[in-house]
Coordinates of C-alpha atoms in Angstrom, one line a residue:
X30 CA 45.4 -16.1 -42.7
X31 CA 46.1 -17.9 -39.4
X32 CA 45.0 -14.8 -37.6
X33 CA 41.7 -14.9 -39.3
X34 CA 41.2 -18.6 -38.6
X35 CA 42.1 -18.0 -34.9
X36 CA 39.5 -15.2 -34.7
X37 CA 36.9 -17.5 -36.2
X38 CA 38.0 -20.6 -34.3
X39 CA 34.7 -21.1 -32.3
X40 CA 32.6 -20.6 -35.4
X41 CA 34.8 -23.2 -37.3
X42 CA 34.6 -25.6 -34.4
X43 CA 30.8 -25.2 -34.4
X44 CA 30.6 -25.8 -38.1
X45 CA 32.8 -28.9 -37.8
X46 CA 30.8 -30.4 -35.0
X47 CA 27.5 -29.7 -36.9
X48 CA 28.8 -31.2 -40.2
X49 CA 31.2 -34.1 -39.5
X50 CA 29.0 -36.5 -37.6
X51 CA 26.2 -36.1 -40.1
X52 CA 28.6 -36.7 -43.1
X53 CA 29.9 -39.9 -41.3
X54 CA 26.3 -41.1 -40.9
X55 CA 25.5 -40.2 -44.5
X56 CA 28.4 -42.2 -45.8
X57 CA 26.9 -45.4 -44.3
X58 CA 23.3 -44.8 -45.6
X59 CA 21.5 -47.3 -47.8
X60 CA 18.0 -47.1 -49.2
X61 CA 15.8 -47.0 -47.1
X62 CA 15.1 -46.3 -43.5
X63 CA 11.3 -46.0 -44.0
X64 CA 10.5 -47.4 -47.4
X65 CA 7.1 -46.1 -48.3
X66 CA 7.5 -42.7 -46.6
X67 CA 10.8 -42.0 -48.5
X68 CA 9.5 -43.1 -51.9
X69 CA 6.4 -40.9 -51.3
X70 CA 8.8 -38.0 -50.4
X71 CA 10.7 -38.6 -53.7
X72 CA 7.5 -39.0 -55.9
X73 CA 7.7 -35.4 -57.2
X74 CA 11.4 -35.9 -58.1
X75 CA 10.7 -39.1 -60.0
X76 CA 7.9 -37.4 -61.9
X77 CA 10.0 -34.4 -62.8
X78 CA 12.8 -36.7 -63.9
X79 CA 10.4 -38.5 -66.3
X80 CA 10.3 -41.8 -64.4
X81 CA 7.1 -43.9 -64.0
X82 CA 6.7 -44.9 -60.3
X83 CA 3.0 -44.7 -60.5
X84 CA 2.3 -48.3 -59.3
X85 CA 4.0 -47.6 -56.0
X86 CA 3.5 -43.9 -55.4
X87 CA -0.3 -44.4 -55.2
X88 CA 0.3 -46.7 -52.2
X89 CA 2.2 -44.0 -50.2
X90 CA 1.1 -40.8 -48.6
X91 CA 1.6 -37.2 -49.7
X92 CA 4.9 -35.8 -48.3
X93 CA 5.3 -32.7 -50.3
X94 CA 7.7 -32.0 -53.2
X95 CA 9.1 -28.5 -52.6
X96 CA 12.5 -29.6 -51.4
X97 CA 13.1 -33.0 -52.9
X98 CA 12.5 -31.9 -56.5
X99 CA 15.9 -30.1 -56.2
X100 CA 17.4 -33.6 -56.3
X101 CA 16.2 -34.2 -59.8
X102 CA 19.6 -33.4 -61.5
X103 CA 21.2 -36.2 -59.5
X104 CA 19.3 -38.8 -61.4
X105 CA 20.6 -37.4 -64.7
X106 CA 24.2 -37.0 -63.5
X107 CA 24.7 -40.4 -61.7
X108 CA 23.5 -43.9 -62.5
X109 CA 24.4 -45.4 -59.1
X110 CA 21.3 -45.2 -56.9
X111 CA 23.2 -45.9 -53.6
X112 CA 25.5 -42.9 -54.4
X113 CA 22.5 -40.8 -55.2
X114 CA 20.9 -41.7 -51.9
X115 CA 24.0 -41.0 -49.9
X116 CA 24.3 -37.6 -51.6
X117 CA 20.6 -36.7 -50.8
X118 CA 21.1 -37.8 -47.2
X119 CA 24.3 -35.7 -47.1
X120 CA 22.4 -32.6 -48.4
X121 CA 19.9 -33.1 -45.6
X122 CA 22.8 -33.2 -43.2
X123 CA 24.2 -29.9 -44.6
X124 CA 20.7 -28.3 -44.2
X125 CA 20.5 -29.4 -40.5
X126 CA 24.1 -28.1 -40.0
X127 CA 23.1 -24.8 -41.6
X128 CA 20.7 -24.2 -38.7
X129 CA 23.8 -23.8 -36.5
X130 CA 25.0 -21.0 -38.8
X131 CA 21.6 -19.3 -38.6
X132 CA 21.5 -19.6 -34.8
X133 CA 25.0 -18.1 -34.5
X134 CA 24.0 -15.1 -36.6
X135 CA 20.7 -14.5 -34.7
X136 CA 22.2 -15.0 -31.3
X137 CA 24.9 -12.5 -31.9
X138 CA 22.9 -9.8 -33.7
X139 CA 19.5 -9.9 -31.9
X140 CA 20.1 -11.5 -28.5
X141 CA 23.5 -9.7 -28.1
X142 CA 25.4 -12.8 -26.9
X143 CA 29.0 -11.7 -27.0
X144 CA 30.9 -14.6 -25.6
X145 CA 31.8 -16.9 -28.6
X146 CA 31.9 -20.0 -26.4
X147 CA 28.3 -19.5 -25.5
X148 CA 27.5 -18.8 -29.1
X149 CA 29.2 -21.9 -30.2
X150 CA 27.3 -24.1 -27.6
X151 CA 24.0 -22.5 -28.4
X152 CA 24.5 -22.9 -32.2
X153 CA 25.4 -26.6 -31.9
X154 CA 22.5 -27.2 -29.5
X155 CA 20.1 -25.5 -32.1
X156 CA 21.5 -27.7 -34.8
X157 CA 21.1 -31.0 -32.9
X158 CA 17.7 -30.3 -31.2
X159 CA 15.9 -32.4 -33.8
X160 CA 13.9 -35.6 -33.5
X161 CA 14.4 -36.7 -37.1
X162 CA 18.0 -37.1 -38.2
X163 CA 19.4 -36.5 -41.6
X164 CA 19.7 -40.3 -42.0
X165 CA 16.2 -40.5 -43.6
X166 CA 14.6 -38.6 -46.4
X167 CA 11.9 -37.1 -44.2
X168 CA 10.5 -33.7 -45.1
X169 CA 11.0 -32.5 -41.5
X170 CA 14.5 -31.4 -42.4
X171 CA 13.4 -28.6 -44.9
X172 CA 10.6 -27.7 -42.5
X173 CA 13.2 -27.2 -39.8
X174 CA 15.2 -24.8 -42.0
X175 CA 12.0 -22.9 -43.0
X176 CA 11.2 -22.5 -39.3
X177 CA 14.5 -20.9 -38.7
X178 CA 14.2 -18.6 -41.7
X179 CA 10.8 -17.5 -40.4
X180 CA 12.3 -16.7 -37.0
X181 CA 15.1 -14.7 -38.7
X182 CA 12.4 -12.6 -40.5
X183 CA 10.4 -12.3 -37.3
X184 CA 13.5 -10.8 -35.5
X185 CA 14.1 -8.5 -38.4
X186 CA 10.5 -7.3 -38.2
X187 CA 10.8 -6.7 -34.5
X188 CA 13.8 -4.5 -35.0
X189 CA 12.5 -2.4 -37.9
X190 CA 9.0 -1.4 -36.6
X191 CA 9.5 2.2 -37.7
X192 CA 11.6 1.6 -40.8
X193 CA 8.6 1.1 -43.1
X194 CA 10.5 0.4 -46.3
X195 CA 12.5 -2.4 -44.6
X196 CA 9.3 -3.7 -42.9
X197 CA 7.6 -4.0 -46.3
X198 CA 10.6 -5.8 -47.8
X199 CA 10.9 -8.3 -44.8
X200 CA 7.1 -8.9 -45.0
X201 CA 7.5 -9.9 -48.7
X202 CA 10.3 -12.3 -47.7
X203 CA 8.3 -13.7 -44.8
X204 CA 5.2 -14.2 -46.9
X205 CA 7.1 -15.9 -49.7
X206 CA 8.7 -18.3 -47.2
X207 CA 5.2 -19.1 -45.9
X208 CA 3.9 -19.7 -49.4
X209 CA 6.9 -22.0 -50.2
X210 CA 6.4 -24.0 -47.0
X211 CA 3.0 -25.2 -48.4
X212 CA 4.9 -27.3 -50.9
X213 CA 6.7 -29.2 -48.1
X214 CA 3.8 -30.7 -46.3
X215 CA 0.2 -30.1 -45.3
X216 CA 1.3 -29.7 -41.7
X217 CA 3.1 -26.4 -42.5
X218 CA -0.3 -24.7 -42.3
X219 CA 0.7 -24.3 -38.6
X220 CA 3.2 -21.6 -39.7
X221 CA 0.3 -19.6 -41.1
X222 CA -1.8 -20.0 -38.0
X223 CA 1.2 -19.1 -35.8
X224 CA 1.9 -16.0 -37.9
X225 CA -1.8 -14.9 -37.4
X226 CA -1.5 -15.4 -33.7
X227 CA 1.7 -13.4 -33.4
X228 CA 0.1 -10.6 -35.5
X229 CA -2.9 -10.5 -33.1
X230 CA -0.7 -10.5 -30.0
X231 CA 1.5 -7.7 -31.4
X232 CA -1.5 -5.7 -32.3
X233 CA -2.9 -6.0 -28.8
X234 CA 0.4 -5.2 -27.1
X235 CA 1.8 -2.6 -29.5
X236 CA -1.3 -1.1 -31.0
X237 CA 0.1 -1.6 -34.5
X238 CA 0.8 -4.4 -36.9
X239 CA 4.0 -6.4 -36.9
X240 CA 3.8 -7.2 -40.7
X241 CA 2.8 -4.8 -43.5
X242 CA -0.8 -6.2 -43.6
X243 CA -1.4 -4.8 -47.1
X244 CA 1.5 -6.7 -48.6
X245 CA 0.8 -9.8 -46.5
X246 CA -2.7 -10.0 -47.7
X247 CA -2.1 -9.0 -51.3
X248 CA 0.8 -11.5 -51.6
X249 CA -0.3 -14.1 -49.1
X250 CA -3.9 -14.8 -50.2
X251 CA -3.2 -15.3 -54.0
X252 CA 0.0 -17.1 -53.1
X253 CA -1.8 -19.5 -50.8
X254 CA -4.6 -20.2 -53.3
X255 CA -2.2 -20.7 -56.2
X256 CA 0.1 -23.1 -54.3
X257 CA -2.9 -25.0 -53.0
X258 CA -4.2 -25.4 -56.6
X259 CA -0.7 -26.5 -57.7
X260 CA -0.5 -29.0 -54.9
X261 CA -4.0 -30.4 -55.8
X262 CA -3.0 -30.7 -59.5
X263 CA 0.2 -32.5 -58.7
X264 CA -1.4 -34.8 -56.3
X265 CA -3.9 -35.9 -59.0
X266 CA -1.1 -36.3 -61.6
X267 CA 1.5 -38.0 -59.4
X268 CA 0.1 -39.7 -56.4
X269 CA -3.4 -40.4 -57.8
X270 CA -2.3 -41.2 -61.3
X271 CA -4.0 -44.6 -61.2
X272 CA -7.3 -43.1 -60.1
X273 CA -7.0 -44.3 -56.5
X274 CA -8.7 -42.3 -53.8
X275 CA -8.1 -41.5 -50.2
X276 CA -4.5 -40.2 -50.4
X277 CA -3.3 -39.6 -46.8
X278 CA -1.8 -36.3 -45.6
X279 CA -3.6 -34.1 -48.1
X280 CA -5.5 -32.1 -45.5
X281 CA -5.4 -31.3 -41.8
X282 CA -7.9 -33.9 -40.5
X283 CA -9.5 -33.2 -37.2
X284 CA -11.9 -36.0 -37.6
X285 CA -11.1 -37.2 -34.1
X286 CA -12.7 -34.0 -32.6
X287 CA -16.1 -35.6 -32.3
X288 CA -14.6 -38.2 -29.9
X289 CA -13.8 -35.5 -27.4
X290 CA -17.5 -35.4 -26.5
X291 CA -17.4 -39.0 -25.3
X292 CA -15.9 -39.5 -21.8
X293 CA -14.3 -42.8 -22.8
X294 CA -12.0 -40.8 -25.1
X295 CA -10.8 -38.3 -22.5
X296 CA -8.0 -40.4 -21.1
X297 CA -6.7 -41.3 -24.6
X298 CA -6.8 -37.6 -25.5
X299 CA -5.0 -36.6 -22.4
X300 CA -2.5 -39.4 -22.9
X301 CA -1.6 -38.0 -26.3
X302 CA -0.9 -34.5 -25.0
X303 CA 0.9 -35.5 -21.7
X304 CA 2.6 -38.5 -23.3
X305 CA 4.2 -36.3 -26.0
X306 CA 5.1 -33.5 -23.5
X307 CA 6.8 -36.1 -21.3
X308 CA 8.7 -37.5 -24.2
X309 CA 9.8 -34.1 -25.4
X310 CA 10.8 -33.4 -21.8
X311 CA 13.0 -36.5 -21.9
X312 CA 14.8 -35.8 -25.2
X313 CA 15.5 -32.2 -24.2
X314 CA 16.6 -32.9 -20.7
X315 CA 13.4 -31.1 -19.4
X316 CA 14.5 -27.8 -21.0
X317 CA 11.5 -27.6 -23.2
X318 CA 9.3 -27.4 -20.2
X319 CA 11.3 -24.5 -18.9
X320 CA 10.5 -22.7 -22.2
X321 CA 6.8 -23.6 -22.0
X322 CA 6.5 -22.5 -18.4
X323 CA 8.4 -19.2 -19.1
X324 CA 6.1 -18.3 -22.0
X325 CA 3.0 -19.0 -20.0
X326 CA 4.3 -16.9 -17.2
X327 CA 5.1 -14.0 -19.6
X328 CA 1.6 -14.1 -21.0
X329 CA 0.1 -13.9 -17.5
X330 CA 2.4 -10.9 -16.8
X331 CA 1.4 -9.2 -20.1
X332 CA -2.3 -9.5 -19.1
X333 CA -1.6 -8.3 -15.6
X334 CA 0.4 -5.3 -16.9
X335 CA -2.4 -4.3 -19.2
X336 CA -0.8 -5.8 -22.3
X337 CA 2.6 -4.2 -21.9
X338 CA 5.8 -6.3 -22.5
X339 CA 9.0 -5.6 -20.7
X340 CA 11.3 -4.0 -23.4
X341 CA 14.3 -6.3 -22.7
X342 CA 12.1 -9.4 -23.3
X343 CA 10.4 -8.4 -26.5
X344 CA 12.6 -10.5 -28.9
X345 CA 12.5 -13.5 -26.6
X346 CA 8.8 -13.2 -26.1
X347 CA 7.8 -13.2 -29.7
X348 CA 10.4 -15.8 -30.8
X349 CA 9.2 -18.2 -28.1
X350 CA 5.6 -17.3 -28.7
X351 CA 5.8 -18.2 -32.4
X352 CA 7.7 -21.4 -31.7
X353 CA 5.4 -22.5 -28.8
X354 CA 2.4 -21.8 -31.0
X355 CA 3.8 -24.1 -33.7
X356 CA 4.9 -26.7 -31.1
X357 CA 1.8 -26.9 -28.9
X358 CA -0.5 -26.3 -31.8
X359 CA 0.8 -29.3 -33.6
X360 CA 0.5 -31.5 -30.5
X361 CA -3.0 -30.3 -29.8
X362 CA -3.9 -30.8 -33.5
X363 CA -2.6 -34.4 -33.5
X364 CA -4.6 -35.1 -30.3
X365 CA -7.8 -34.4 -32.1
X366 CA -6.9 -36.0 -35.4
X367 CA -7.5 -39.6 -36.6
X368 CA -4.7 -40.6 -34.2
X369 CA -7.2 -40.1 -31.3
X370 CA -9.4 -42.8 -32.8
X371 CA -6.4 -45.1 -33.1
X372 CA -5.4 -44.4 -29.5
X373 CA -9.0 -45.1 -28.2
X374 CA -9.1 -48.4 -30.1
X375 CA -5.6 -49.3 -28.9
X376 CA -6.5 -48.7 -25.2
X377 CA -9.5 -51.0 -25.6
X378 CA -7.1 -53.9 -25.9
X379 CA -6.2 -53.4 -22.2
X380 CA -2.9 -53.0 -20.4
X381 CA 0.4 -53.9 -22.0
X382 CA -0.6 -54.4 -25.6
X383 CA 1.0 -54.1 -29.0
X384 CA -1.6 -51.8 -30.7
X385 CA 0.0 -49.5 -33.3
X386 CA -2.3 -46.7 -32.4
X387 CA -0.6 -46.3 -29.0
X388 CA 2.4 -45.0 -30.9
X389 CA 0.9 -41.5 -30.8
X390 CA 1.6 -41.3 -27.0
X391 CA 5.3 -40.9 -27.8
X392 CA 5.2 -39.8 -31.5
X393 CA 7.1 -36.6 -31.5
X394 CA 8.0 -36.4 -35.2
X395 CA 5.2 -34.0 -36.1
X396 CA 6.0 -31.3 -33.5
X397 CA 9.8 -31.9 -33.6
X398 CA 10.7 -29.3 -36.2
X399 CA 9.7 -26.5 -33.9
X400 CA 11.6 -27.8 -30.9
X401 CA 15.0 -26.3 -31.6
X402 CA 13.9 -22.7 -31.6
X403 CA 12.3 -23.1 -28.1
X404 CA 15.4 -24.7 -26.7
X405 CA 17.7 -22.1 -28.3
X406 CA 15.5 -19.2 -27.3
X407 CA 15.1 -20.1 -23.6
X408 CA 18.8 -21.0 -23.2
X409 CA 19.7 -17.6 -24.8
X410 CA 17.4 -16.0 -22.3
X411 CA 19.0 -17.9 -19.4
X412 CA 22.5 -16.7 -20.4
X413 CA 21.3 -13.0 -20.3
X414 CA 18.8 -13.2 -17.4
X415 CA 19.7 -16.1 -15.2
X416 CA 18.2 -14.5 -12.1
X417 CA 14.8 -14.1 -13.7
X418 CA 14.7 -17.7 -14.8
X419 CA 15.1 -18.8 -11.2
X420 CA 11.7 -17.4 -10.4
X421 CA 10.1 -20.2 -12.4
X422 CA 12.1 -23.0 -10.8
X423 CA 9.3 -24.3 -8.6
X424 CA 6.7 -24.1 -11.3
X425 CA 8.9 -25.9 -13.8
X426 CA 9.9 -28.7 -11.4
X427 CA 6.2 -29.2 -10.4
X428 CA 5.1 -29.3 -14.1
X429 CA 7.9 -31.8 -14.9
X430 CA 7.1 -34.2 -12.1
X431 CA 3.3 -34.0 -12.5
X432 CA 3.7 -34.8 -16.2
X433 CA 6.0 -37.6 -15.5
X434 CA 4.0 -39.1 -12.7
X435 CA 0.9 -39.1 -15.0
X436 CA 3.1 -40.8 -17.6
X437 CA 4.1 -43.6 -15.2
X438 CA 0.6 -44.2 -13.7
X439 CA -1.7 -43.7 -16.8
X440 CA 0.4 -44.3 -19.9
X441 CA 3.2 -46.7 -19.2
X442 CA 1.0 -49.6 -18.2
X443 CA -0.4 -49.7 -21.7
X444 CA 2.9 -49.6 -23.6
X445 CA 5.8 -51.1 -21.7
X446 CA 6.2 -54.0 -24.1
X447 CA 5.0 -52.1 -27.2
X448 CA 7.7 -52.1 -29.9
X449 CA 6.5 -49.0 -31.8
X450 CA 6.3 -46.5 -28.8
X451 CA 9.9 -46.7 -27.7
X452 CA 11.9 -44.7 -30.2
X453 CA 12.8 -41.7 -28.0
X454 CA 13.7 -43.9 -25.1
X455 CA 16.2 -46.2 -26.8
X456 CA 19.4 -44.2 -26.3
X457 CA 18.9 -44.1 -22.5
X458 CA 18.4 -47.8 -22.1
X459 CA 21.2 -48.6 -24.6
X460 CA 18.6 -50.6 -26.7
X461 CA 18.9 -51.8 -30.3
X462 CA 15.3 -51.9 -31.5
X463 CA 16.2 -54.5 -34.2
X464 CA 17.7 -57.0 -31.7
X465 CA 16.3 -56.2 -28.2
X466 CA 12.7 -56.5 -27.1
X467 CA 11.0 -53.5 -25.5
X468 CA 10.6 -53.9 -21.7
X469 CA 10.1 -51.9 -18.6
X470 CA 13.8 -51.1 -18.5
X471 CA 13.5 -49.3 -21.8
X472 CA 11.2 -46.7 -20.3
X473 CA 12.4 -46.5 -16.7
X474 CA 15.8 -45.4 -18.0
X475 CA 13.9 -42.3 -19.2
X476 CA 12.7 -41.7 -15.6
X477 CA 16.3 -41.7 -14.4
X478 CA 17.3 -39.3 -17.1
X479 CA 14.4 -36.9 -16.3
X480 CA 15.2 -36.9 -12.5
X481 CA 18.9 -36.3 -13.2
X482 CA 18.1 -33.6 -15.8
X483 CA 16.0 -31.6 -13.3
X484 CA 18.6 -31.8 -10.6
X485 CA 21.5 -31.1 -12.9
X486 CA 19.9 -28.2 -14.8
X487 CA 18.8 -26.2 -11.7
X488 CA 22.0 -26.9 -9.8
X489 CA 24.1 -25.6 -12.7
X490 CA 21.9 -22.5 -13.2
X491 CA 21.7 -21.6 -9.5
X492 CA 25.5 -21.9 -9.1
X493 CA 26.1 -19.7 -12.2
X494 CA 27.6 -22.6 -14.1
X495 CA 25.6 -22.0 -17.2
X496 CA 28.5 -22.5 -19.6
X497 CA 29.3 -25.9 -18.1
X498 CA 25.7 -26.8 -18.5
X499 CA 25.7 -25.8 -22.1
X500 CA 28.7 -27.9 -22.8
X501 CA 27.2 -31.0 -21.2
X502 CA 23.8 -30.4 -22.8
X503 CA 25.5 -30.1 -26.2
X504 CA 27.1 -33.6 -25.7
X505 CA 23.7 -34.9 -24.4
X506 CA 22.0 -33.9 -27.7
X507 CA 24.8 -35.1 -30.0
X508 CA 24.9 -38.5 -28.2
X509 CA 21.1 -38.9 -28.8
X510 CA 21.5 -37.9 -32.5
X511 CA 24.4 -40.2 -33.2
X512 CA 22.9 -43.2 -31.2
X513 CA 19.5 -42.9 -33.0
X514 CA 21.2 -42.1 -36.3
X515 CA 23.1 -45.4 -36.2
X516 CA 20.9 -47.8 -34.2
X517 CA 17.5 -46.6 -35.4
X518 CA 18.4 -45.4 -38.9
X519 CA 21.6 -46.9 -40.3
X520 CA 20.9 -50.4 -38.8
X521 CA 17.3 -50.3 -40.1
X522 CA 18.7 -49.3 -43.5
X523 CA 21.1 -52.2 -43.6
X524 CA 18.5 -54.7 -42.6
X525 CA 16.1 -53.2 -45.2
X526 CA 18.7 -53.3 -48.0
X527 CA 19.9 -56.8 -47.0
X528 CA 16.4 -58.2 -48.1
X529 CA 17.0 -57.1 -51.7
X530 CA 20.8 -56.9 -51.9
X531 CA 21.5 -60.2 -53.7
X532 CA 18.6 -59.8 -56.1
X533 CA 19.7 -56.2 -56.8
X534 CA 23.1 -57.6 -57.8
X535 CA 21.5 -60.2 -60.1
X536 CA 19.3 -57.6 -61.8
X537 CA 22.3 -55.3 -62.3
X538 CA 23.9 -58.1 -64.3
X539 CA 20.9 -58.2 -66.5
X540 CA 20.8 -54.4 -66.8
X541 CA 24.4 -54.3 -67.9
X542 CA 23.6 -56.9 -70.6
X543 CA 20.6 -54.7 -71.7
X544 CA 18.2 -57.6 -70.8
X545 CA 16.3 -56.0 -68.0
X546 CA 12.7 -55.4 -69.1
X547 CA 11.0 -52.0 -68.6
X548 CA 8.5 -53.5 -66.2
X549 CA 9.8 -55.6 -63.2
X550 CA 7.2 -57.6 -61.2
X551 CA 7.8 -57.9 -57.5
X552 CA 5.7 -60.1 -55.2
X553 CA 6.6 -59.4 -51.5
X554 CA 4.7 -61.9 -49.3
X555 CA 6.6 -60.9 -46.1
X556 CA 5.9 -57.2 -45.7
X557 CA 2.4 -55.8 -45.7
X558 CA 3.1 -52.1 -45.9
X559 CA 6.8 -51.1 -46.3
X560 CA 7.5 -53.6 -49.0
X561 CA 10.8 -54.4 -50.8
X562 CA 9.1 -53.1 -54.0
X563 CA 10.0 -49.5 -52.8
X564 CA 13.7 -50.3 -52.6
X565 CA 13.7 -52.0 -56.0
X566 CA 11.9 -48.9 -57.5
X567 CA 14.5 -46.6 -56.2
X568 CA 17.4 -48.9 -57.2
X569 CA 16.0 -49.2 -60.8
X570 CA 14.6 -45.7 -60.9
X571 CA 14.3 -45.6 -64.7
X572 CA 12.2 -48.8 -64.8
X573 CA 8.6 -49.4 -63.7
X574 CA 8.1 -51.7 -60.7
X575 CA 4.8 -53.6 -60.6
X576 CA 3.7 -54.9 -57.3
X577 CA 1.8 -58.2 -57.0
X578 CA -0.3 -59.2 -54.1
X579 CA 0.1 -62.8 -55.2
X580 CA 0.8 -64.7 -58.5
X581 CA -2.9 -64.6 -59.3
X582 CA -2.8 -60.8 -59.3
X583 CA -4.3 -59.4 -62.6
X584 CA -1.1 -57.3 -63.0
X585 CA 0.7 -60.6 -63.9
X586 CA -0.3 -59.5 -67.5
X587 CA 2.5 -57.0 -67.3
X588 CA 5.0 -59.9 -67.3
X589 CA 7.7 -59.4 -69.9
X590 CA 10.4 -61.6 -68.5
X591 CA 11.1 -61.2 -64.7
X592 CA 9.2 -61.8 -61.5
X593 CA 11.0 -61.4 -58.1
X594 CA 9.6 -63.2 -55.1
X595 CA 10.8 -63.6 -51.5
X596 CA 9.3 -66.9 -50.4
X597 CA 10.0 -70.5 -51.5
X598 CA 6.3 -71.2 -51.6
X599 CA 5.7 -68.5 -54.1
X600 CA 8.7 -69.7 -56.1
X601 CA 7.3 -73.2 -56.2
X602 CA 4.0 -71.9 -57.5
X603 CA 5.7 -70.0 -60.3
X604 CA 7.7 -73.1 -61.2
X605 CA 4.5 -75.1 -61.5
X606 CA 3.2 -72.4 -63.9
X607 CA 6.1 -73.0 -66.3
X608 CA 8.6 -70.3 -65.1
X609 CA 12.3 -71.1 -64.7
X610 CA 13.0 -70.1 -61.1
X611 CA 16.5 -69.2 -59.9
X612 CA 17.7 -69.2 -56.4
X613 CA 19.4 -65.8 -55.7
X614 CA 19.9 -66.4 -52.0
X615 CA 18.2 -69.2 -50.1
X616 CA 19.0 -67.8 -46.7
X617 CA 17.0 -64.6 -47.4
X618 CA 14.6 -66.4 -49.7
X619 CA 15.3 -64.3 -52.7
X620 CA 14.2 -65.9 -56.0
X621 CA 14.0 -64.7 -59.6
X622 CA 11.5 -66.2 -62.1
X623 CA 11.7 -65.8 -65.8
X624 CA 10.2 -67.2 -69.0
X625 CA 12.8 -65.6 -71.3
X626 CA 15.6 -67.7 -72.7
X627 CA 18.1 -64.9 -73.0
X628 CA 17.7 -64.0 -69.3
X629 CA 18.0 -67.7 -68.4
X630 CA 21.4 -67.9 -70.2
X631 CA 22.7 -64.9 -68.4
X632 CA 21.7 -66.1 -64.9
X633 CA 23.2 -69.6 -65.5
X634 CA 26.4 -68.0 -66.7
X635 CA 26.4 -65.8 -63.5
X636 CA 26.3 -69.1 -61.5
X637 CA 22.7 -68.8 -60.2
X638 CA 21.2 -72.2 -59.7
X639 CA 17.8 -73.4 -60.8
X640 CA 15.3 -74.1 -58.0
X641 CA 14.8 -77.9 -57.8

């Protein structure tokens, strides 16, 4: 047994490093990191479990349902919502760790990486090259896993071009994964577009198809149409149950494309593209630019060589082509979406402003799921063909510094005090976004990291110290993941939950006494979008939370005993209307109003004082 463990030691070390930090972070999770987004992500789960979250779900956006519906049994097995949330976050962590296992398998089988130390480093790097941690219920985590499964199928197809039976079988699997991806988010259409691009490139270079086109079309077209119809039906039933219109994220909107024809929009458009590339360059230590420059050079060589690809580069070429198409296509798509309009309006406010629309200059969440494959692919290539990568050293350094100089001159003056554009830069300035204000230091720390990364990367590669670089790079990514996971996610969760914690405890007392009504009214006068109502809805998942804009809201007619408010002014108004108002916590301004005698007796017995 010990001999077997010794033989697998690098694999087991990789697994431990991929899993343990995520489990530790998961153990500290509280609902929620991003309230509206996460409730929107769980909307399908709540509907399948038979809960009525309709008053809140209609205020969120569409975030898919294909992965989170698998959490439905948890709501039947457990009654503790905090435990359920920790378990869901833990599953997200396991899925991200699973990427390391997939990368190990693919690196050994297809890229012929024999040294297990290198395999270990590459697998851990693949697992941690993400921009959304497992510490939030974002649908990017299952999208990341789907991306890696598609890469696995792509490599299988490249290695069975004359085995037609296997080719047909892998095409079926590849197509089914594409169809399933449509249930995760509207953005996964980029997988279909990238698959079409790869098919065309393969046809041009090999004079034959990569997939079995007959199976792809016969299975893919009906599958796409059926899932699209299913998504439309569920959106109407779940997200639009109260007949509201304008549900975000239901289609790929390029309604910013008309702005491209106006010169005043050109800088904002360029700022989105270069701003995101520079931010990705920072979080990957400039390695993503090495991958992008390499794939551009290879396409130029393919054209120059009359559409022939060097046999030793075929796997790398198509893997990086697919990933780059997803990655760059998403950035380009975002640059001509409604975000362009937001950016144009934000820039009209002048230098150094707080406009939310400027967030898109550094908003790397959308293209993030495809980043890991690019980093893993180019580093695998460097291990095998270090000499060849040195040929793009100058081009990569020039690209990096031109991108960064543009960032400093044309983008930074607009955002250096903006509190919503700084997420990717926080780990390098040791900034806690909840306590520290954004300032020039926040962003200039990124400049130091980029300069150091360029020097360190090329110095290590030129001196044949690739293994040392991989070890350092692994630590660089894990540090970012853990820093962001704690200071951006866990700290945000704790602050979010602290706003409802005391009232949650009071409502639990009523629930245990079977006095908690089916409808609970919440009036949050402090938060305009990510309201405390979302946390209450998850914590009392089998009840219906009714949100009130104020105490004159027509939905006051739902009142059957309890109204929760978070301002003393609102509490005074309810008292004037005849409600008995109890102070749950005066420091956080948590108050509970009731007109039911049984509830009053329970609250008095629990030592909650009446508001004077």
